[in-house]
XYZ file of C-alpha atoms in Angstrom:
364
model
C 88.830 80.161 92.908
C 92.494 81.297 93.033
C 93.123 85.002 93.459
C 96.331 86.925 92.736
C 96.493 90.443 94.337
C 99.375 92.892 93.976
C 99.583 95.644 96.596
C 102.277 98.039 97.724
C 102.609 97.270 101.448
C 100.873 95.120 104.127
C 98.500 97.869 105.368
C 96.300 96.436 108.166
C 93.063 97.055 106.357
C 94.356 95.033 103.368
C 95.685 92.168 105.473
C 92.337 91.985 107.256
C 90.489 92.003 103.934
C 92.729 89.316 102.467
C 92.206 87.188 105.615
C 88.463 87.315 105.003
C 88.777 86.620 101.305
C 91.132 83.745 102.132
C 88.281 82.005 103.965
C 86.282 81.984 100.735
C 88.965 81.396 98.097
C 92.593 80.513 97.593
C 94.197 83.944 98.087
C 97.727 85.042 97.255
C 98.909 88.555 98.030
C 102.183 89.984 96.689
C 103.405 92.895 98.718
C 105.984 95.115 96.926
C 107.618 96.210 100.176
C 107.407 95.439 103.853
C 106.403 98.973 104.884
C 105.646 102.418 103.564
C 108.013 105.203 104.481
C 106.728 107.509 107.246
C 104.371 104.952 108.786
C 104.602 104.240 112.519
C 105.657 100.691 113.195
C 102.399 100.138 115.130
C 100.509 100.698 111.882
C 101.587 97.198 110.739
C 99.781 95.225 113.381
C 97.914 92.556 111.479
C 99.115 89.066 110.614
C 98.343 86.979 107.410
C 96.254 84.011 108.667
C 94.190 82.576 105.876
C 96.005 83.762 102.768
C 99.515 83.371 101.336
C 101.560 86.596 101.823
C 104.583 87.023 99.505
C 107.021 89.836 100.049
C 108.705 90.860 96.822
C 112.485 90.734 96.525
C 113.839 93.697 94.650
C 114.909 97.314 95.002
C 112.978 99.915 97.051
C 113.409 103.682 97.304
C 111.437 106.711 98.353
C 108.101 106.483 100.099
C 106.580 103.668 97.980
C 108.643 103.077 94.857
C 110.306 99.764 94.113
C 111.053 97.256 91.356
C 110.571 93.488 91.593
C 109.984 90.787 89.001
C 108.383 88.482 91.541
C 104.821 89.293 90.582
C 105.518 88.460 86.927
C 107.320 85.265 87.853
C 104.280 84.198 89.811
C 101.930 84.976 86.911
C 104.158 82.958 84.604
C 104.349 79.993 86.972
C 100.749 79.747 88.220
C 97.297 79.924 86.816
C 94.981 82.347 88.579
C 91.223 82.711 88.143
C 91.374 86.351 89.243
C 94.284 88.903 88.876
C 93.843 92.126 90.859
C 96.263 95.023 90.375
C 95.863 97.592 93.133
C 97.859 100.447 91.651
C 99.985 101.644 88.685
C 102.602 104.044 90.161
C 105.547 101.830 91.001
C 107.845 100.277 88.492
C 106.700 96.900 89.788
C 103.048 97.723 89.082
C 103.858 99.197 85.613
C 105.855 96.149 84.516
C 103.167 93.860 85.796
C 100.434 95.702 84.035
C 102.488 95.632 80.799
C 103.048 91.943 81.203
C 99.252 91.243 81.530
C 98.411 93.352 78.519
C 101.114 91.828 76.388
C 100.048 88.319 77.319
C 96.313 89.120 77.153
C 95.740 88.208 80.721
C 92.436 89.759 81.937
C 92.846 91.641 85.202
C 90.816 93.819 87.553
C 92.156 97.247 88.333
C 91.094 98.121 91.922
C 91.841 101.514 93.553
C 91.552 102.684 97.177
C 90.697 106.137 95.788
C 91.815 108.706 93.319
C 91.599 112.447 92.516
C 92.014 114.162 89.178
C 94.685 116.853 89.203
C 93.315 120.258 88.055
C 96.628 121.214 86.463
C 98.691 118.366 85.080
C 101.368 118.090 82.383
C 100.053 116.387 79.236
C 102.944 113.831 79.327
C 101.968 112.827 82.908
C 98.299 112.370 81.962
C 99.360 110.287 78.988
C 101.486 108.045 81.263
C 98.655 107.645 83.748
C 96.189 106.840 80.909
C 98.512 104.286 79.496
C 98.780 102.298 82.609
C 95.126 102.792 83.929
C 93.400 101.926 80.654
C 93.015 98.450 79.394
C 91.712 96.493 82.453
C 88.849 94.056 82.027
C 87.021 95.578 84.975
C 87.635 98.463 87.525
C 86.545 98.679 91.131
C 86.184 102.084 92.763
C 85.157 102.987 96.322
C 83.224 106.115 95.427
C 81.958 108.424 92.652
C 84.916 110.861 92.710
C 87.343 107.992 92.401
C 85.354 106.611 89.496
C 85.702 110.012 87.767
C 89.471 109.678 88.271
C 89.442 106.247 86.568
C 87.351 107.394 83.600
C 89.398 110.597 83.254
C 92.498 108.338 82.835
C 91.167 105.919 80.324
C 88.852 103.496 81.991
C 85.593 102.645 80.179
C 82.656 103.955 82.187
C 80.718 100.757 81.743
C 83.574 98.654 83.133
C 83.725 100.603 86.470
C 81.969 99.201 89.482
C 81.598 100.338 93.011
C 82.656 98.281 95.972
C 82.094 98.973 99.727
C 85.385 100.046 101.049
C 86.096 99.716 104.801
C 88.739 99.287 107.565
C 86.155 98.227 110.209
C 84.998 94.810 111.281
C 81.274 94.351 112.112
C 82.281 93.456 115.697
C 84.037 96.821 116.058
C 80.851 98.771 115.321
C 79.227 100.372 118.429
C 75.751 98.897 119.011
C 74.592 102.453 119.893
C 76.257 105.768 120.633
C 77.668 106.083 124.125
C 75.417 107.870 126.582
C 76.620 111.048 128.197
C 77.571 109.144 131.262
C 79.329 106.515 129.215
C 81.370 109.078 127.423
C 82.329 110.785 130.677
C 83.492 107.511 132.181
C 85.571 106.600 129.116
C 87.043 110.107 128.970
C 88.133 109.783 132.600
C 89.677 106.373 131.801
C 91.584 107.780 128.761
C 92.544 110.988 130.454
C 90.562 113.250 128.177
C 89.489 116.581 129.557
C 86.939 119.180 128.541
C 83.209 119.736 128.575
C 83.272 118.999 124.846
C 85.862 116.792 123.190
C 86.786 117.083 119.542
C 89.151 114.530 117.961
C 91.287 114.055 114.941
C 93.775 111.435 113.709
C 96.295 111.202 110.979
C 99.880 111.705 109.991
C 101.356 115.028 111.199
C 102.273 116.278 107.774
C 101.345 119.526 105.910
C 98.803 117.845 103.699
C 96.647 116.927 106.744
C 96.319 120.712 107.416
C 96.450 120.654 111.183
C 98.333 123.943 111.772
C 95.265 126.132 110.648
C 92.976 124.055 112.861
C 95.284 124.550 115.851
C 95.398 128.312 115.173
C 91.568 128.353 114.905
C 91.320 126.760 118.376
C 92.677 129.979 119.882
C 89.187 131.390 119.514
C 87.320 128.388 121.025
C 86.099 128.338 124.621
C 88.423 126.769 127.135
C 85.926 124.026 127.800
C 86.352 122.699 124.271
C 89.357 120.374 123.937
C 91.021 119.218 120.717
C 92.928 115.953 120.649
C 95.002 114.996 117.525
C 96.301 111.401 117.400
C 99.293 110.743 115.226
C 103.011 111.211 114.485
C 104.930 112.709 111.566
C 107.474 115.264 110.348
C 105.383 118.236 111.612
C 105.130 117.127 115.261
C 107.735 119.441 116.741
C 106.395 122.367 114.660
C 102.821 121.767 115.852
C 103.960 121.404 119.478
C 105.813 124.702 119.195
C 102.702 126.365 117.667
C 100.535 125.167 120.576
C 103.065 126.526 122.980
C 103.385 129.899 121.163
C 99.590 130.316 121.155
C 99.331 129.428 124.884
C 96.742 126.745 124.214
C 95.993 124.471 127.134
C 93.009 122.742 125.469
C 94.904 121.312 122.449
C 96.839 118.060 122.754
C 98.973 115.953 120.397
C 98.769 112.223 121.309
C 101.128 109.646 119.767
C 99.955 107.085 117.189
C 97.789 104.414 118.837
C 96.917 100.864 117.821
C 93.700 100.547 115.827
C 91.456 99.225 118.671
C 92.597 101.973 120.901
C 92.054 104.612 118.347
C 88.414 103.471 118.216
C 88.007 103.885 121.873
C 89.301 107.469 121.576
C 86.864 108.155 118.854
C 83.859 106.820 120.797
C 84.724 109.183 123.593
C 84.483 112.250 121.387
C 81.557 114.581 120.581
C 82.824 115.012 116.941
C 85.682 113.975 114.632
C 87.418 116.715 112.636
C 89.347 116.082 109.407
C 90.783 119.236 107.761
C 92.881 117.469 105.131
C 93.858 119.358 101.967
C 93.623 116.129 99.978
C 92.932 112.446 100.632
C 92.178 109.822 97.912
C 89.881 108.265 100.382
C 90.221 108.735 104.187
C 89.707 105.523 106.343
C 89.403 107.498 109.525
C 85.992 108.916 108.523
C 84.495 105.490 108.284
C 86.153 104.590 111.567
C 84.839 107.580 113.414
C 81.287 107.007 112.080
C 81.563 103.366 113.241
C 81.852 104.608 116.861
C 78.713 106.778 116.612
C 80.705 109.981 116.209
C 79.677 112.601 113.658
C 82.267 114.007 111.386
C 83.144 117.443 110.104
C 85.484 116.986 107.152
C 87.096 118.949 104.326
C 85.313 118.199 100.995
C 88.857 117.427 99.597
C 88.453 113.933 101.101
C 86.713 111.221 98.979
C 85.359 109.374 101.935
C 83.728 112.580 103.236
C 81.924 113.184 99.917
C 80.827 109.528 99.858
C 79.812 109.000 103.527
C 78.917 112.317 105.041
C 75.304 113.393 104.757
C 75.577 117.082 105.282
C 73.674 118.077 108.487
C 72.624 114.489 109.303
C 75.806 112.681 110.383
C 78.152 115.522 110.196
C 79.178 118.452 107.945
C 81.371 119.182 104.985
C 83.423 122.279 105.717
C 86.425 123.909 104.025
C 88.015 124.921 107.433
C 88.647 128.282 105.883
C 85.855 130.350 107.315
C 86.092 130.425 111.081
C 82.574 131.661 111.622
C 80.975 128.897 109.669
C 83.151 126.245 111.326
C 82.419 127.658 114.785
C 78.680 127.481 114.157
C 78.963 123.744 113.185
C 81.090 122.975 116.288
C 78.389 124.536 118.423
C 75.991 121.784 117.274
C 77.720 119.116 119.245
C 76.993 116.854 121.076
C 73.967 115.836 118.931
C 72.366 112.393 119.581
C 70.501 112.391 116.280
C 73.705 112.765 114.311
C 75.439 110.177 116.412
C 72.681 107.627 115.579
C 72.883 108.509 111.916
C 76.661 108.147 111.943
C 76.278 104.467 113.081
C 73.513 103.810 110.415
C 75.966 104.956 107.760
C 78.851 102.877 109.043
C 76.838 99.696 109.187
C 76.850 99.587 105.403
C 80.610 99.661 105.210
C 82.414 96.870 107.025
C 85.187 94.557 106.123
C 82.764 91.703 105.880
C 80.555 93.586 103.485
C 83.508 94.447 101.357
C 84.908 90.826 101.347
C 81.539 89.330 100.418
C 80.976 91.840 97.599
C 84.442 91.148 96.127
C 84.157 87.435 96.374
C 80.764 87.404 94.514
C 82.065 89.973 91.989
C 85.144 87.803 91.182
C 83.103 84.699 91.096
C 80.441 86.032 88.667
C 82.592 88.186 86.403
C 86.158 86.937 86.423
C 86.055 83.085 86.094
């Protein structure tokens, strides 16, 4: 089986997935650009091993936009058993979709996530519908993302769920760390506090860290908040911490994936206040370390993975009293164990096996 897959940039979770698929089939990935604007260089840490990686030659601009004819040239030159298009927004993706439709080439439209805009210009909806509709099959990571696909023209009967993950089975904790184990790891990592709460993500307004930092002014001194990441808001957030006189809130730089997991496993709870995320890999990653999650319901992974009151909570991060009550629940061994049970169903291996069988049964 020969697979063609078009994706915007070599994100590590995609490279890892393609390496697994490449062990089962002949896998060719076409990346539209070498990196996404605003990403730390450490983000691109994985190497293509068992698949052919092609970096498109063309014009790139903005955070993700580009135009290249390389994917169409490949489709003209080679015969593929499976064509996977992993987006519609760039000119490269739009032209490739149009080429497949015009030449009646069946293709799978796969998304990492999607959110329907409450207020949207009719013209923009029409454009989205034009490019999203028409695939022979659709793959969605969760229910809310499926609603996005159907809203923009996908036939409900052609949408299938796949287990989305950025975690290898070997990266799952066998069991949550004991109290003594957490204390030892915190000492090694230099984390302080009787309770340690963690978050990770780009320091940008959409991630909504400023309100969380302000809220921490009301928390006991023994509760520490560590936020891992870099971004345009870093200086602003550092100034806010200083102005509030907070000595239990810390911004840590972006860390490599394996190191991030160690930080997660040292925490009592992971916090994710994002205003909007089409999925949210870090939720799966935190759960994989036996760490419960409190997340905004504006994150698709939260709606999909968090069982409210069992492995974490959904919270708007707008009512300080309600959030404070939830924070007081931690540490909670029962929630830690449930977090791991949830994560075991969502690994890179599970995802690769599902996709391989799906392509083999439905696309050849």
